[in-house]
Each structure stands twice: as structure tokens, then as C-alpha cells.
Coordinates of C-alpha atoms and ligand atoms in Angstrom, one line a residue:
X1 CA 27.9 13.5 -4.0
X2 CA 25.1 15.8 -5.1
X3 CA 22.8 14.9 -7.9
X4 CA 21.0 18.3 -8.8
X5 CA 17.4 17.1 -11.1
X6 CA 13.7 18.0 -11.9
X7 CA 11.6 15.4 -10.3
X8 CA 13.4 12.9 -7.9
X9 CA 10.8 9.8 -7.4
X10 CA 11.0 7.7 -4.2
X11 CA 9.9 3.8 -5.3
X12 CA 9.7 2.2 -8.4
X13 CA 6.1 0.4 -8.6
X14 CA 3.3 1.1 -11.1
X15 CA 2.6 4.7 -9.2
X16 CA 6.2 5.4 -9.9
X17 CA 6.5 4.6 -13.4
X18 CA 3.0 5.8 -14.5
X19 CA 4.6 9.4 -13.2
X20 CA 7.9 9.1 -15.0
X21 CA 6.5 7.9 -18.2
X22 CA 4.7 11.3 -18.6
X23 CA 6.7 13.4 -16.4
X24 CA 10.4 12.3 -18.4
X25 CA 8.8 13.6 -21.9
X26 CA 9.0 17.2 -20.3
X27 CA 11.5 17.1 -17.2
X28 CA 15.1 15.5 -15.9
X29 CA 13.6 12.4 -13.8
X30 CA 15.8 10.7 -11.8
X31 CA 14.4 7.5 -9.5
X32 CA 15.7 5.8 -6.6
X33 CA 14.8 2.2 -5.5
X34 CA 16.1 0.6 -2.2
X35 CA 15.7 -3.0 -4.0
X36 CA 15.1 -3.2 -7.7
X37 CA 12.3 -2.6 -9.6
X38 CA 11.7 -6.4 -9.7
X39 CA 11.0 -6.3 -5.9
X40 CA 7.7 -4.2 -5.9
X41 CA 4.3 -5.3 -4.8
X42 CA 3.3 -3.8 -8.1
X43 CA 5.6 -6.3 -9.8
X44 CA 4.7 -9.2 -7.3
X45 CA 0.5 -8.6 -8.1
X46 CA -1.2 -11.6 -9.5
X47 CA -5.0 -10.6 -8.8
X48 CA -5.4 -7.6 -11.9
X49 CA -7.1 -4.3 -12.3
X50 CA -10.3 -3.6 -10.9
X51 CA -12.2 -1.7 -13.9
X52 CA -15.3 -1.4 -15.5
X53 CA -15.4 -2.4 -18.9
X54 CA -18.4 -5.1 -19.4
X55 CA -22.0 -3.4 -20.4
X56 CA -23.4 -5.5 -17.3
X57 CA -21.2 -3.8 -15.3
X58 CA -21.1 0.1 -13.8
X59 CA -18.8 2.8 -12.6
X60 CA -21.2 3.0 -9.7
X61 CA -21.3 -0.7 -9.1
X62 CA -17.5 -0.3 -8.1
X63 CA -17.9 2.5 -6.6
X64 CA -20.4 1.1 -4.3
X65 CA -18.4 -2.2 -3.5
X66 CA -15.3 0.3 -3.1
X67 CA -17.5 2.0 -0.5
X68 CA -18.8 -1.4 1.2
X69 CA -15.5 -3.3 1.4
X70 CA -14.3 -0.3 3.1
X71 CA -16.6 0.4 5.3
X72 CA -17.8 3.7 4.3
X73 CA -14.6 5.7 5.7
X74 CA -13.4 6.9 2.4
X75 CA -13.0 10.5 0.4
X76 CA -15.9 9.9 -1.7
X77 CA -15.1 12.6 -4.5
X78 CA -11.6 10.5 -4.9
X79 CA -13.4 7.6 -5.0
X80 CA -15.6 8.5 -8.4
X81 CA -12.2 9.6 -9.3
X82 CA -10.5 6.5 -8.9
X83 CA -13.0 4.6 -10.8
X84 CA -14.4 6.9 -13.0
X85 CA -11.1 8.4 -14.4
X86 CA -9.8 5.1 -14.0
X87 CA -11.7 3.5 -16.4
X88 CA -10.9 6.4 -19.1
X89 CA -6.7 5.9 -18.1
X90 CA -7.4 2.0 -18.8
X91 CA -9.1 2.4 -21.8
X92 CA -6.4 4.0 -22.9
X93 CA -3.9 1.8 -22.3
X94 CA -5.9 -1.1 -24.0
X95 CA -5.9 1.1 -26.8
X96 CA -2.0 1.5 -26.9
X97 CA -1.7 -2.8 -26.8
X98 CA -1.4 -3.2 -22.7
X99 CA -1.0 -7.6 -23.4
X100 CA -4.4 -9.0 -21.1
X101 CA -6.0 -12.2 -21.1
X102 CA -8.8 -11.9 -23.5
X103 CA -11.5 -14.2 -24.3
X104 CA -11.7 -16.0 -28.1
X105 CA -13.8 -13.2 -29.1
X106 CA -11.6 -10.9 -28.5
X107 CA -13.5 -9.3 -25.5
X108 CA -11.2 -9.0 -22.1
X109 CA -11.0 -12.0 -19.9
X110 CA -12.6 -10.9 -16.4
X111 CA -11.9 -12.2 -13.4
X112 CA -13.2 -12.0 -9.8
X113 CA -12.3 -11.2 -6.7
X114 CA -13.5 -10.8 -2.8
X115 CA -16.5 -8.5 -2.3
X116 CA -16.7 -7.4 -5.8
X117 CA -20.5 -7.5 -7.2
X118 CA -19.1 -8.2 -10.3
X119 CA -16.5 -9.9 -12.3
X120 CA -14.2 -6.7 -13.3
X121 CA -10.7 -7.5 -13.4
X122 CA -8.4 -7.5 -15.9
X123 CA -5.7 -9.4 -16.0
X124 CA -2.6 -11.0 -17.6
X125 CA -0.4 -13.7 -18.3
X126 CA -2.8 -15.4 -15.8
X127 CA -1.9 -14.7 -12.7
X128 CA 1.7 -12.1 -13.6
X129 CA -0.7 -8.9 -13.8
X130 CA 1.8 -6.8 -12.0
X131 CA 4.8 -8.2 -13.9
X132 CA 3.3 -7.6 -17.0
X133 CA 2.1 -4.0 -16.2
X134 CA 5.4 -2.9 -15.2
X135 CA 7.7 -4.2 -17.6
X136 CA 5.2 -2.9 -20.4
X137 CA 5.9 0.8 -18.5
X138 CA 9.1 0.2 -18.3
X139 CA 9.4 -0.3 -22.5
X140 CA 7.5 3.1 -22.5
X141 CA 9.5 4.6 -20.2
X142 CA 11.8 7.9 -21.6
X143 CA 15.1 6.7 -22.5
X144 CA 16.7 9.3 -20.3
X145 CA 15.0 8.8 -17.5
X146 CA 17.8 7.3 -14.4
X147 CA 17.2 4.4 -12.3
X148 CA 18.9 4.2 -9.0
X149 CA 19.1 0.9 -7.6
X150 CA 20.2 -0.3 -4.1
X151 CA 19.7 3.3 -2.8
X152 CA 18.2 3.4 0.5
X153 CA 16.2 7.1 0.9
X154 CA 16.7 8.1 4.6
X155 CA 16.0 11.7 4.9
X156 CA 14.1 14.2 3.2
X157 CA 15.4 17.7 2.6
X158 CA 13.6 21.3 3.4
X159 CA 14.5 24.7 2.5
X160 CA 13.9 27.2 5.1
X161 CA 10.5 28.0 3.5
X162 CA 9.7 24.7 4.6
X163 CA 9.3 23.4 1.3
X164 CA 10.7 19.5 0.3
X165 CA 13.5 20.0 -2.1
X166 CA 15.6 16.8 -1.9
X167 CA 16.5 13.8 -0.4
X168 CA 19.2 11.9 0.9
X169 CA 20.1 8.4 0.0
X170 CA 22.8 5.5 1.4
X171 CA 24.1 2.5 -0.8
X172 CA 26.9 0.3 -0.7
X173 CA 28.9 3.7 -2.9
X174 CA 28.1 6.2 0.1
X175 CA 26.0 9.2 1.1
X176 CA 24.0 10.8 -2.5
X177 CA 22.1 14.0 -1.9
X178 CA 19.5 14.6 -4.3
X179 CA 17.9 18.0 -5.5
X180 CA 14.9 18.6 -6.9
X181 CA 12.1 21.0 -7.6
X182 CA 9.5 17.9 -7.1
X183 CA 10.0 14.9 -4.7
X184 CA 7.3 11.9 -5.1
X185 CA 7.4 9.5 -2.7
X186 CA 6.0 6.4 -3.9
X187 CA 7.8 3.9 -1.9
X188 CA 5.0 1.8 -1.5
X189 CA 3.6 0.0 2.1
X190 CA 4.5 -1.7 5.4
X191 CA 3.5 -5.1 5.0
X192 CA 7.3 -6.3 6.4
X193 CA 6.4 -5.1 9.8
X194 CA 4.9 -8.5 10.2
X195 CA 6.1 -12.0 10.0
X196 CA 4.1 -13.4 7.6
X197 CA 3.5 -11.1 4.6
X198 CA 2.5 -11.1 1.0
X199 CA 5.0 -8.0 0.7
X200 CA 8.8 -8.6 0.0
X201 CA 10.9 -8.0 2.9
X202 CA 12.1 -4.4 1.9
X203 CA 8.2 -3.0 2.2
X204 CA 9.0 -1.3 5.5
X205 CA 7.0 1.9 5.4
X206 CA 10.0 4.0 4.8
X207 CA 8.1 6.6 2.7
X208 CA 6.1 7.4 5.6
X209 CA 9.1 7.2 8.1
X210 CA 10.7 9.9 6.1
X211 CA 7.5 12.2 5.7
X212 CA 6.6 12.2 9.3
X213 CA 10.2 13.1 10.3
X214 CA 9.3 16.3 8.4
X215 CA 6.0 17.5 9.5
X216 CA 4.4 15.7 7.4
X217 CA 0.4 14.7 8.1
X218 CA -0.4 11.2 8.4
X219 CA -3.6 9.3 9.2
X220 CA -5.1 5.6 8.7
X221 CA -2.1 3.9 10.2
X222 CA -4.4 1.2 12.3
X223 CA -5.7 0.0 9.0
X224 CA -3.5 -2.9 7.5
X225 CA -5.6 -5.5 5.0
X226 CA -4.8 -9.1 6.2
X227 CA -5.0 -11.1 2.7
X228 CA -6.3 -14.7 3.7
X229 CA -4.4 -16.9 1.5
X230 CA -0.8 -17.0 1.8
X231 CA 0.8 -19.9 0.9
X232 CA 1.8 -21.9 3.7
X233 CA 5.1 -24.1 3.4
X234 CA 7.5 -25.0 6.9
X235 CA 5.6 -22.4 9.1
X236 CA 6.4 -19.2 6.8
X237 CA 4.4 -17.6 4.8
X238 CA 5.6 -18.1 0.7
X239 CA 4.0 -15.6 -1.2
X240 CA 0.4 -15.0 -2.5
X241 CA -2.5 -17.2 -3.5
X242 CA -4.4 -15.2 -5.5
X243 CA -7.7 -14.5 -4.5
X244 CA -8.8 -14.9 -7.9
X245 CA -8.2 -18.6 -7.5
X246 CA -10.8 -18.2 -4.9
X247 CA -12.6 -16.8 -7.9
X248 CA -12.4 -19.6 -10.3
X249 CA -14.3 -21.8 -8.0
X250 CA -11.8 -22.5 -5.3
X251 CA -12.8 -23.2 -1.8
X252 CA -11.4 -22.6 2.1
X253 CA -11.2 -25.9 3.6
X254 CA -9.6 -27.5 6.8
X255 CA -7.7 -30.7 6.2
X256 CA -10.4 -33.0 6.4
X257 CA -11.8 -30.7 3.4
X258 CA -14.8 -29.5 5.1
X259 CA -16.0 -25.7 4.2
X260 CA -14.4 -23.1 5.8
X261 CA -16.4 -20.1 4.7
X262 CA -20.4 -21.9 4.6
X263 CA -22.5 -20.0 6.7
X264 CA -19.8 -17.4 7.7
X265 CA -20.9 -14.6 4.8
X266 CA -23.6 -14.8 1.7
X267 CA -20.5 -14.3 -0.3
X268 CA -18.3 -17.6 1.0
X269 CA -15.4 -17.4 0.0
X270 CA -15.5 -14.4 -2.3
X271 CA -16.1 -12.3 1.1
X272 CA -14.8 -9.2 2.4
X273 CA -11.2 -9.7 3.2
X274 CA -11.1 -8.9 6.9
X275 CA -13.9 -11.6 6.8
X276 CA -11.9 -14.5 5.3
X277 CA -8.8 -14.0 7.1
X278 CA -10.8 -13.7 10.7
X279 CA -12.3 -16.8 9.7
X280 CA -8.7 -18.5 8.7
X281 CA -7.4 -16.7 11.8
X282 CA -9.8 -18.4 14.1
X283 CA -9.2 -21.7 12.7
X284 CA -5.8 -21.7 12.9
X285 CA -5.5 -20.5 16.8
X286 CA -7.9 -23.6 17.1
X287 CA -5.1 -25.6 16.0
X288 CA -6.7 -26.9 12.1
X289 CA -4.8 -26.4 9.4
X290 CA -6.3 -24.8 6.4
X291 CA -6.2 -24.8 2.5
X292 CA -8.1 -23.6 -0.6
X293 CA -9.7 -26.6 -2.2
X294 CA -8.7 -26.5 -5.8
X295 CA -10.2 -29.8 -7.2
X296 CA -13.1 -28.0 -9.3
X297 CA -10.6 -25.6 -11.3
X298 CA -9.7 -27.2 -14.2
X299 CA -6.3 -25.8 -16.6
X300 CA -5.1 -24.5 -13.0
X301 CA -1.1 -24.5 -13.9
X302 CA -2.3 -22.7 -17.4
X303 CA -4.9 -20.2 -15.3
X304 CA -2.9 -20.0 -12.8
X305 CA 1.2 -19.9 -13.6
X306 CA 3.1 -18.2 -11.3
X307 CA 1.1 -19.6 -8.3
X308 CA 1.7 -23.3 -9.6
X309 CA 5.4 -22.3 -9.9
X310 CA 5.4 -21.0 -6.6
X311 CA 3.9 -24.3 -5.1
X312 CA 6.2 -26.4 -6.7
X313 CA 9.1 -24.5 -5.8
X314 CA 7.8 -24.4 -2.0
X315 CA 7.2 -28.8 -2.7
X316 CA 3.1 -28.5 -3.1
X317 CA 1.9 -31.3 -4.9
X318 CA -0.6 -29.7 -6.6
X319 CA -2.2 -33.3 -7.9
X320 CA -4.0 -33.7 -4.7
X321 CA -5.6 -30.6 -5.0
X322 CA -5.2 -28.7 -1.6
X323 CA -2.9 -25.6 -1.2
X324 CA -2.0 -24.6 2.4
X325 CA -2.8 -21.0 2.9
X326 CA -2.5 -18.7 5.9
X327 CA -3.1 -15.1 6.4
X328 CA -0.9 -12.3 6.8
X329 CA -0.1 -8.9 6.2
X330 CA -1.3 -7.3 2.8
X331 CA -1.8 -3.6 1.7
X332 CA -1.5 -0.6 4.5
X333 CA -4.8 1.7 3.4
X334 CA -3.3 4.5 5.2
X335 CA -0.2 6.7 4.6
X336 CA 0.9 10.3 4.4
X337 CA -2.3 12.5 3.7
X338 CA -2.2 13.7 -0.3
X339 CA -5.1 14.5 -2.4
X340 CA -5.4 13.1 -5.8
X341 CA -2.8 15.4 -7.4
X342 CA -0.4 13.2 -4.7
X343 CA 0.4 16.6 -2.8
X344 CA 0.9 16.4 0.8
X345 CA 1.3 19.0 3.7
X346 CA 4.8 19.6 3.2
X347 CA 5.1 21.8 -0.2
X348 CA 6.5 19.9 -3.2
X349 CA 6.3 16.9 -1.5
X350 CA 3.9 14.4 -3.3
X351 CA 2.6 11.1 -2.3
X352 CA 1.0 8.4 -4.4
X353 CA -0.2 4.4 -4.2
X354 CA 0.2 2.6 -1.0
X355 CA 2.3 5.3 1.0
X356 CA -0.5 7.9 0.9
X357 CA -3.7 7.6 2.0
X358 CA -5.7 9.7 -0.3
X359 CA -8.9 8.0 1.5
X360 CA -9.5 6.0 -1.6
X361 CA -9.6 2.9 -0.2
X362 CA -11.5 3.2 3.5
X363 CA -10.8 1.1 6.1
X364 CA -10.7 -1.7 3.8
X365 CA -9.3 -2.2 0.1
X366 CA -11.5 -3.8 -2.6
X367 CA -9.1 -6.1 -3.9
X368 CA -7.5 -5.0 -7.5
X369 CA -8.1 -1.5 -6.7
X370 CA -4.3 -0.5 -6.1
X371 CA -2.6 -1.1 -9.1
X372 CA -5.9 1.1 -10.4
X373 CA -4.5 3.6 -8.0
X374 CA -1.2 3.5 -8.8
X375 CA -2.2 4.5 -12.7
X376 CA -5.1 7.0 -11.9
X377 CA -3.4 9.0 -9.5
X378 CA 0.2 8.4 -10.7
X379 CA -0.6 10.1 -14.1
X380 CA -3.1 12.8 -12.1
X381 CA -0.3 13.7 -10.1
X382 CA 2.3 13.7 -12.9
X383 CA -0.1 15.7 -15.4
X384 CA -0.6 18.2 -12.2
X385 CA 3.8 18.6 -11.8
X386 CA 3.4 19.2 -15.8
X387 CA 1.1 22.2 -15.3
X388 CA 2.8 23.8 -12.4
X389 CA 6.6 23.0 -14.0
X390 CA 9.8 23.7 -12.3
X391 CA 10.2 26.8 -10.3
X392 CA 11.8 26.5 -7.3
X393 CA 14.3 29.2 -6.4
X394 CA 15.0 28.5 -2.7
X395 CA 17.8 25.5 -2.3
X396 CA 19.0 26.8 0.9
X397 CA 18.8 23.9 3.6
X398 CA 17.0 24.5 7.1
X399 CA 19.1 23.9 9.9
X400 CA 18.7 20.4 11.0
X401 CA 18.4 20.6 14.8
X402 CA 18.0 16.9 15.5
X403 CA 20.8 15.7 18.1
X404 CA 19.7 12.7 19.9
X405 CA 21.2 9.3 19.7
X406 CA 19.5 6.0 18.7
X407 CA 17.3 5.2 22.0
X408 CA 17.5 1.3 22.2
X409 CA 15.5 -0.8 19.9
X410 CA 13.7 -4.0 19.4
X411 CA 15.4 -6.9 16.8
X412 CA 13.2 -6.6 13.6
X413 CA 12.3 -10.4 14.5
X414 CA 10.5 -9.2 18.0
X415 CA 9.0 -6.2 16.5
X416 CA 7.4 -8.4 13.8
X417 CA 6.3 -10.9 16.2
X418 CA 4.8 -8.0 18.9
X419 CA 3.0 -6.2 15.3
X420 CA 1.2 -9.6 14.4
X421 CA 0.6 -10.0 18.5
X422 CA -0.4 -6.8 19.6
X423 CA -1.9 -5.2 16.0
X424 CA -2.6 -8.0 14.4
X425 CA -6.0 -9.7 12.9
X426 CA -7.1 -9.5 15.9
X427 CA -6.1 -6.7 18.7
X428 CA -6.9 -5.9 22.4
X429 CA -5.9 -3.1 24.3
X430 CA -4.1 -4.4 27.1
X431 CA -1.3 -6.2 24.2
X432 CA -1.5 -2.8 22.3
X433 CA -0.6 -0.8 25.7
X434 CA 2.2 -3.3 26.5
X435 CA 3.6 -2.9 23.1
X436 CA 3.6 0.9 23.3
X437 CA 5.5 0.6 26.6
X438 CA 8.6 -1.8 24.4
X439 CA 8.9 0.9 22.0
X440 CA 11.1 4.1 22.5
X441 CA 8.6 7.3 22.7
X442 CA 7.7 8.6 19.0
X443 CA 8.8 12.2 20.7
X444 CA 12.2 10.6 21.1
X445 CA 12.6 8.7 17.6
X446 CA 12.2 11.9 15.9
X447 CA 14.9 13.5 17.1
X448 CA 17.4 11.1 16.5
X449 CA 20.2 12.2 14.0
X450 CA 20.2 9.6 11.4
X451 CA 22.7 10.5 8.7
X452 CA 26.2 8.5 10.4
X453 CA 23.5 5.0 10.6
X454 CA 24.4 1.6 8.8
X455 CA 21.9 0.8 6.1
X456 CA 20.3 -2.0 8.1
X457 CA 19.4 -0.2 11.3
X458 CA 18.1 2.7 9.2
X459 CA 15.5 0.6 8.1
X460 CA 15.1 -0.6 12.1
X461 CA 14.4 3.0 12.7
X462 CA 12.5 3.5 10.1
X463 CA 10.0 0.1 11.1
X464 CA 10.1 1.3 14.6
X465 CA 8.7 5.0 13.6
X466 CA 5.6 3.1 11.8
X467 CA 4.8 0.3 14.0
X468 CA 4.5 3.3 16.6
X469 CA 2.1 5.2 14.9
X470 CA 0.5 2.0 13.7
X471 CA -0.5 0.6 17.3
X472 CA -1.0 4.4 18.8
X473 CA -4.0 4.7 15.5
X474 CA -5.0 1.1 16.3
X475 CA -5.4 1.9 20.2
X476 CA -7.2 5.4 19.8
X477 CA -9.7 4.0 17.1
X478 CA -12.0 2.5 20.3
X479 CA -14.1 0.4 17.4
X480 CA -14.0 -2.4 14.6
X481 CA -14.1 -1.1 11.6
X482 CA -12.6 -2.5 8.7
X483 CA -9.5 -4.6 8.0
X484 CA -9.4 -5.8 11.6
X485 CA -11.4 -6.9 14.8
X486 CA -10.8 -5.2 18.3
X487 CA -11.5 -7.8 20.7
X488 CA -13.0 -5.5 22.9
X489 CA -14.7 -3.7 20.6
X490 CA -16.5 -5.8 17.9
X491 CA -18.5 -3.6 16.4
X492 CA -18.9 -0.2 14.4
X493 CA -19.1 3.0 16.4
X494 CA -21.4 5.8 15.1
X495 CA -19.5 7.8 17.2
X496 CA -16.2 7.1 15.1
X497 CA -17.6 7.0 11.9
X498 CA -16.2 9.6 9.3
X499 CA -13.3 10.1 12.1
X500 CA -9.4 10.1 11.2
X501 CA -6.6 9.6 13.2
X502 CA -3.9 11.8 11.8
X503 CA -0.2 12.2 13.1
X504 CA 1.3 15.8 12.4
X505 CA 4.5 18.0 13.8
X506 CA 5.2 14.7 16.4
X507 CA 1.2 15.7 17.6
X508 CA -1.6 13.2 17.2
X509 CA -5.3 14.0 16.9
X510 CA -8.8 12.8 16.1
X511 CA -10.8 14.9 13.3
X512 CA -13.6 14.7 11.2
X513 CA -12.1 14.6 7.6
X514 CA -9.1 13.6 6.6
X515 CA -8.0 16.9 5.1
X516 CA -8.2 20.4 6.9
X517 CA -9.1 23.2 4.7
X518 CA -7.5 26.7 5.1
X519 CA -10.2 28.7 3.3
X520 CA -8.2 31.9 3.9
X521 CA -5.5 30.8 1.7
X522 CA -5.8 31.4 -2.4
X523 CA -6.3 27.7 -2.9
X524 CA -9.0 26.3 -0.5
X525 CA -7.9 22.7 -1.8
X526 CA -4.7 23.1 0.6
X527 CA -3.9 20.7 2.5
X528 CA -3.3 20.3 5.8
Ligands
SIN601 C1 -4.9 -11.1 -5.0 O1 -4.5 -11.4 -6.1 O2 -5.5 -11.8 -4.2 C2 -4.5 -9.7 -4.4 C3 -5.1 -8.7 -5.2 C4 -5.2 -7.4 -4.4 O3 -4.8 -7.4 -3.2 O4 -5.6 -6.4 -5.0

């Protein structure tokens, strides 16, 4: 069946809806989800919105702890962007009666979170931010905007200008090719290439599956955030602890409740992410067990609601006052390469949140930034398709020449367990080589005709595809910097700062930003 449309969006979190909300007043918007739009990470964030909003606070205080949480490897101008427009797009929203937490003055009720300098985020209904958020967008969504649920995006369509113009998608009903003048791809991260993750199981990286299969440029893959405090029930990760309960006075201890985080970091237990999940990480292979401490919060269950549901659904007794955490995969900070109007290499293809890596978030995300992201860039990118409108002409295909079959693959249980292994926390590169050497050659998966697959070893492919590029970024990037530790290699590299790994045409190189200008072309802002 063919769907002809406007704008076709990939993903359904807050980048997703912030689009369609403005886009669907103007254009046909049709949206495709491979789960629901209950089974985002936008949906699933507790933590809030990192924005400035208290007169002790400043745009350039974020910005800076944006800048050190990340370790300096970010696109600065998108950075002001992000916090400066940012604070404008909230405002806004306030204004229109977005439901926070607010104080009994009136005044928001700020939390805080790892590595911020001050406390800036908003939040609501507690600790249901992200619910909260979307189902607000959703009432203010255009009634005739579609939803597609269940639809599993698998590959992206070009004319033979080379231009995106559609994308095809497999559910339970059968093969659906969409048309469009814009595709967004806003199918969020990757977190479900590991074991233990705060992302639901369908976060696979698909969105950046599909745009490298295309030509698309890529970069940041060897940065995935590890969040520290998972909850911990029967050796499996159980969702997320907030962070922010970390803020309301709650400590890392091991089970005989000694300290985890004294003398590790000025800022205990508020510190830099990759800092608190090395330090749970280390205690852990030493065999302790380890919690957050949260005897000196008082009104938890009211502060804290969805967590305290999640505990006693997992069998917490929360009476004693210790929750067992572990870490595990969070937020991928890198992506397919878009600028802040989401475009990408690959004309009228568009990228925004966590499947593009606009730079915005370094090596290292300040926590509460990305549903920030989601909203700044969402409605940049939306207010940039408005301005440009609909005008492609060219809906003639390019010959697909891909012919090979499936080479063979790993279960999705031992590539999860070789990701958490071999690009993990921590990461050396004699695991990394050896992992490289179990997966079929990137030259290979890219040829591989896809369209006759079964929905479930689609999205093998598809993990395959990004774990490759992941540990291929992680093993070129010969330094620490950021989100995780190389064993080898502990420290910064002045050699590697401001240096990108990007993936392009099946081709991977090192460069010194993470966009290439063309200043011959009318636009010197084109990507590449
Ligand atoms: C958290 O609530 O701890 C997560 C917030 C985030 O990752 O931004």
C-alpha cells in the first residue's frame, strides 16, 4: 500500500510531537511508531527540563555546566541555542498552562540534578515529567494529524537526485510505503543494545540504521551515557531512579550503608554521570551491592510517585529506606549529523532528539537537557519545513542495487551481553577487537536486501548495524573522554580534542568538526 503525504515523521517522543504540533496547522502529517507513543523515553522521563528560569540562575550558567558535563566536545553556537532559545520555547509553554510542580507561591518547583551548578529543573507530577509533557502535546496536537502504531520503519526512500522522499514500513497488516516531501526521523536512541537499560526494549537505534544505509553522515557513536541508578530487582535492571532523588538529599551506599560517593567528586553524589556510574561500576565487579540511601527524604511516595510505584511493583520495601540501583545504559549523545534546523546530509531528510547528534550535548549529557532538546530543536526544525514548504517534484525511486543475503548474526541476548562487555562502562581494546571480529563486516551489512525480512530480525539487523559503528567509534577514539573510561587510556588527549568520528558512504574518518562546510555551494551552512 502507498500512503502519499507532506511530512512523514519517524518516532513519536517530545521531538516528534513538538514538530507535528506546528507543522499539522499548515501540512498533511502522518507519523509512524514501532511501539506506541506510550513506549518513548520521552514518555518514560522522570528527572524534568533543564531551564533557566530563577533570577539566581543564568543562561550561561547552563551553558557552562552543558559544556563541563560534556567535556568540552560540543557545537558551541547550538549550545547557546539549546539553552538560550530554550528558555524563550519554555516560557512559552508555561504561558499556555504546561501543568509543573510549583511552589505555594506560585513560583516553579526546581529540582536538581548531577553536575548542574544550580537547581533548574522543572518538573511535574513529581517524578511523570515526560508523561505529563507528552500527553499535554498530544491534547494540542492537530486533529488531523495520523498516528501509525506498530509500524516498524525499515528503509528509507531516495529519488535519483539523491534526495529522501519516503520510507518504508512493516506491521502485522504488511508492507506500507510512505511518500513525502519531508521525512523526520525522530526515532529516538540505542539504549536496548545493552542488557540493562533505562530505555524500553524497542530503543534499538533504528533511526540511525536506516540513515546510514543511505549515505547518511554519522558521528559520536562511542558516546553512550551510563545513568547510575537503575533500579535493581532479581539481577535485571527495572527502570529508572531518578537522579533527582539523588537531588532531594539521597545518598549512594553499599549495604552496610557506608558512602559511596565521599571523597570520589566535590559534588558526591550529584556528580558527573560517567563519575557515579564508574564508581557504582567498580563496586559492583568488587562484588558489594549498592543502593541510594533514602532515609533523609521525607514525603518520598508524594515527591516521588512513579518511582515508589515502580518499587513496589518490583517488591522494594521502601520502609527500610534503601533502593537497589545499578547502572546501565541511558541516552546515546551521538546520532546522524543535523544542524539545529534537524537537516542531515541526505536532502529532506531531517534528524532531531536522541537520533541526531547535533553536538549539543558533547561527550556527555547534562542531565534534563533532552527533553529541552526535543522542544528547542523539534519546533526549530518544524518552523524551518514551514518556511521552505512543500516542493518536491522528483518521486522517481533510485534503483536499489543491494543484493546480498543476511551474513550470519549474533542472538540479540549475546550482542547485548558482548555491547556491555566490550563497550561498556568501561572498555579495552583487546574486548573491542574481539568483538569487531563476531560481527559481520559493516561493508557487508549494508548491502544486504532487507525488504522480504520478518519484523524481529529487522530490528537484529538494524542493532547489529549500530553496535558496529558503536565499537569501531569507541576503538578509534584512543582517549577517555566523556561518558566512559578506556582502560588503557584513562585520560583526555589534546591530541583528540575537538575530533569527531563520523561514518559516511560505508567510509569512516577522523575530522576536526563535526560538520564539513562546502563554501562553494549557495548555502555555506550545508552539511556534509
Ligand atoms: C533522571 O531523571 O535521572 C534522568 C534525567 C535525564 O537523563 O535527563
Amino acid at each position: 500500500m502507498d500512503v502519499k503525504t507532506d511530512v512523514l515523521i519517524i518516532g513519536s517522543g517530545i521531538a516528534s510531537l513538538q514538530a507535528a504540533r506546528l507543522l499539522g496547522q499548515h501540512f498533511q502529517v502522518q507519523i509512524v511508531t514501532k511501539s506506541s507513543v506510550q513506549m518513548s523515553s520521552s514518555y518514560r522521563a522522570q528527572g524534568g527540563i533543564a531551564v533557566v528560569t530563577s533570577p539566581d540562575d543564568h543562561t550561561n550558567l547552563h551553558i557552562a555546566d552543558t559544556l563541563a558535563a560534556g567535556e568540552y566536545h560540543h557545537e558551541h553556537r547550538y549550545v547557546e541555542s539549546l539553552v538560550k532559545e530554550g528558555k524563550v520555547m519554555m516560557q512559552q509553554f508555561l504561558a499556555e498552562g504546561l501543568p509543573i510542580d510549583r511552589q505555594e507561591n506560585g513560583e516553579p518547583a526546581l529540582g536538581l540534578e548531577g553536575a548542574h551548578s544550580h537547581h533548574r529543573i522543572l518538573h511535574a507530577g513529581g517524578d511523570s515529567t515526560g508523561q505529563i509533557l507528552i500527553d499535554y502535546l498530544l491534547q494540542h496536537l492537530p486533529s488531523t494529524i495520523q498516528i501509525n502504531c506498530n509500524e516498524m520503519a525499515f528503509e528509507l526512500l531516495v529519488n535519483t537526485n539523491g534526495a529522501c522522499i519516503g520510507v518504508v514500513t512493516k506491521s502485522e497488516k504488511g508492507i506500507k510505503r510512505y511518500f513525502a516531501h519531508h521525512i523526520i526521523l525522530a526515532s529516538g536512541g540505542a539504549g536496548a543494545l545493552y542488557p540493562s537499560t533505562s530505555n524500553y526494549p524497542t530503543s534499538t537505534g533504528d533511526g540511525i540504521a536506516l540513515a546510514y544505509r543511505v549515505g547518511a553522515a554519522i558521528s559520536d557513536m562511542e558516546f553512550m551515557q551510563f545513568h547510575p541508578s537503575l533500579l535493581w530487582c532479581q539481577a535485571q535492571a527495572k527502570g529508572l531512579v531518578s537522579e533527582a532523588v539523588r537531588g532531594a538529599g539521597g545518598t549512594f551506599v553499599n549495604a552496610k550503608r557506608q558512602p559511596l560517593m565521599a571523597g570520589v567528586h566535590p559534588l558526591r553524589d550529584l556528580a558527573p554521570r560517567h563519575i557515579t556510574a564508574h564508581t557504582l561500576y567498580r563496586q559492583r565487579a568488587a562484588g558489594q551491592e549498592t543502593f541510594i540511601d533514602i532515609t533523609s527524604i521525607q514525603h518520598f511516595e508524594n515527591k516521588f510517585p512513579t518511582i515508589t510505584k515502580l518499587c513496589i511493583e518490583n517488591g522494594i520495601d521502601l520502609q527500610n529506606g534503601l533502593i537497589p540501583v545499578a547502572p546501565g545504559s541511558h541516552f546515546l549523545m551521538g546520532g546522524v549529523i543535523a544542524d539545529d534546523r534537524g537537516r542531515t546530509s541526505i536532502p529532506n531528510l531531517y534528524a532531531v532528539g536522541e537520533v541526531a547528534c547535533t553536538g549539543v550535548h558533547g561527550a556527555n549529557r547534562l542531565a534534563s537537557n533532552s527533553l529541552l532538546e526535543g522542544i528547542t530543536f523539534g519546533q526549530k526544525m518544524a518552523q524551518f519545513i514551514l518556511k521552505i514548504g512543500c516542493n518536491q517534484t522528483n518521486f522517481t525511486l533510485a534503483v536499489a542495487k543491494r543484493q546480498q543475503t543476511m551474513p550470519a548474526l549474533l542472538s540479540k541476548e549475546q550482542l547485548q551481553q558482548s555491547m556491555m562487555h566490550s563497550v561498556g562502562i568501561v572498555r579495552n581494546p583487546d574486548d573491542m577487537q574481539r568483538f569487531i571480529a563476531q560481527l559481520p563486516p559493516l561493508q557487508n551489512l549494508l548491502q544486504v536486501n532487507v525488504m522480504d525480512l520478518p519484523q524481529q530480525q529487522l530490528e537484529l539487523y538494524m542493532m547489529h548495524i549500530v553496535a558496529s559503528l558503536m565499537v569501531h567509534a569507541a576503538l578509534t577514539r584512543t582517549e577517555t573522554r566523556g561518558a566512559h573510561i578506556r582502560s588503557d587510556l584513562p585520560n583526555n588527549e589534546t591530541a583528540w580534542a575537538q575530533s569527531w568520528v563520523i561514518f559516511q558512504q560505508g567510509q569512516m574518518k577522523v575530522r576536526n568538526s563535526l560538520y564539513e562546510y562546502h563554501q562553494t555551494r549557495r548555502n555555506a551552512q550545508t552539511i556534509f
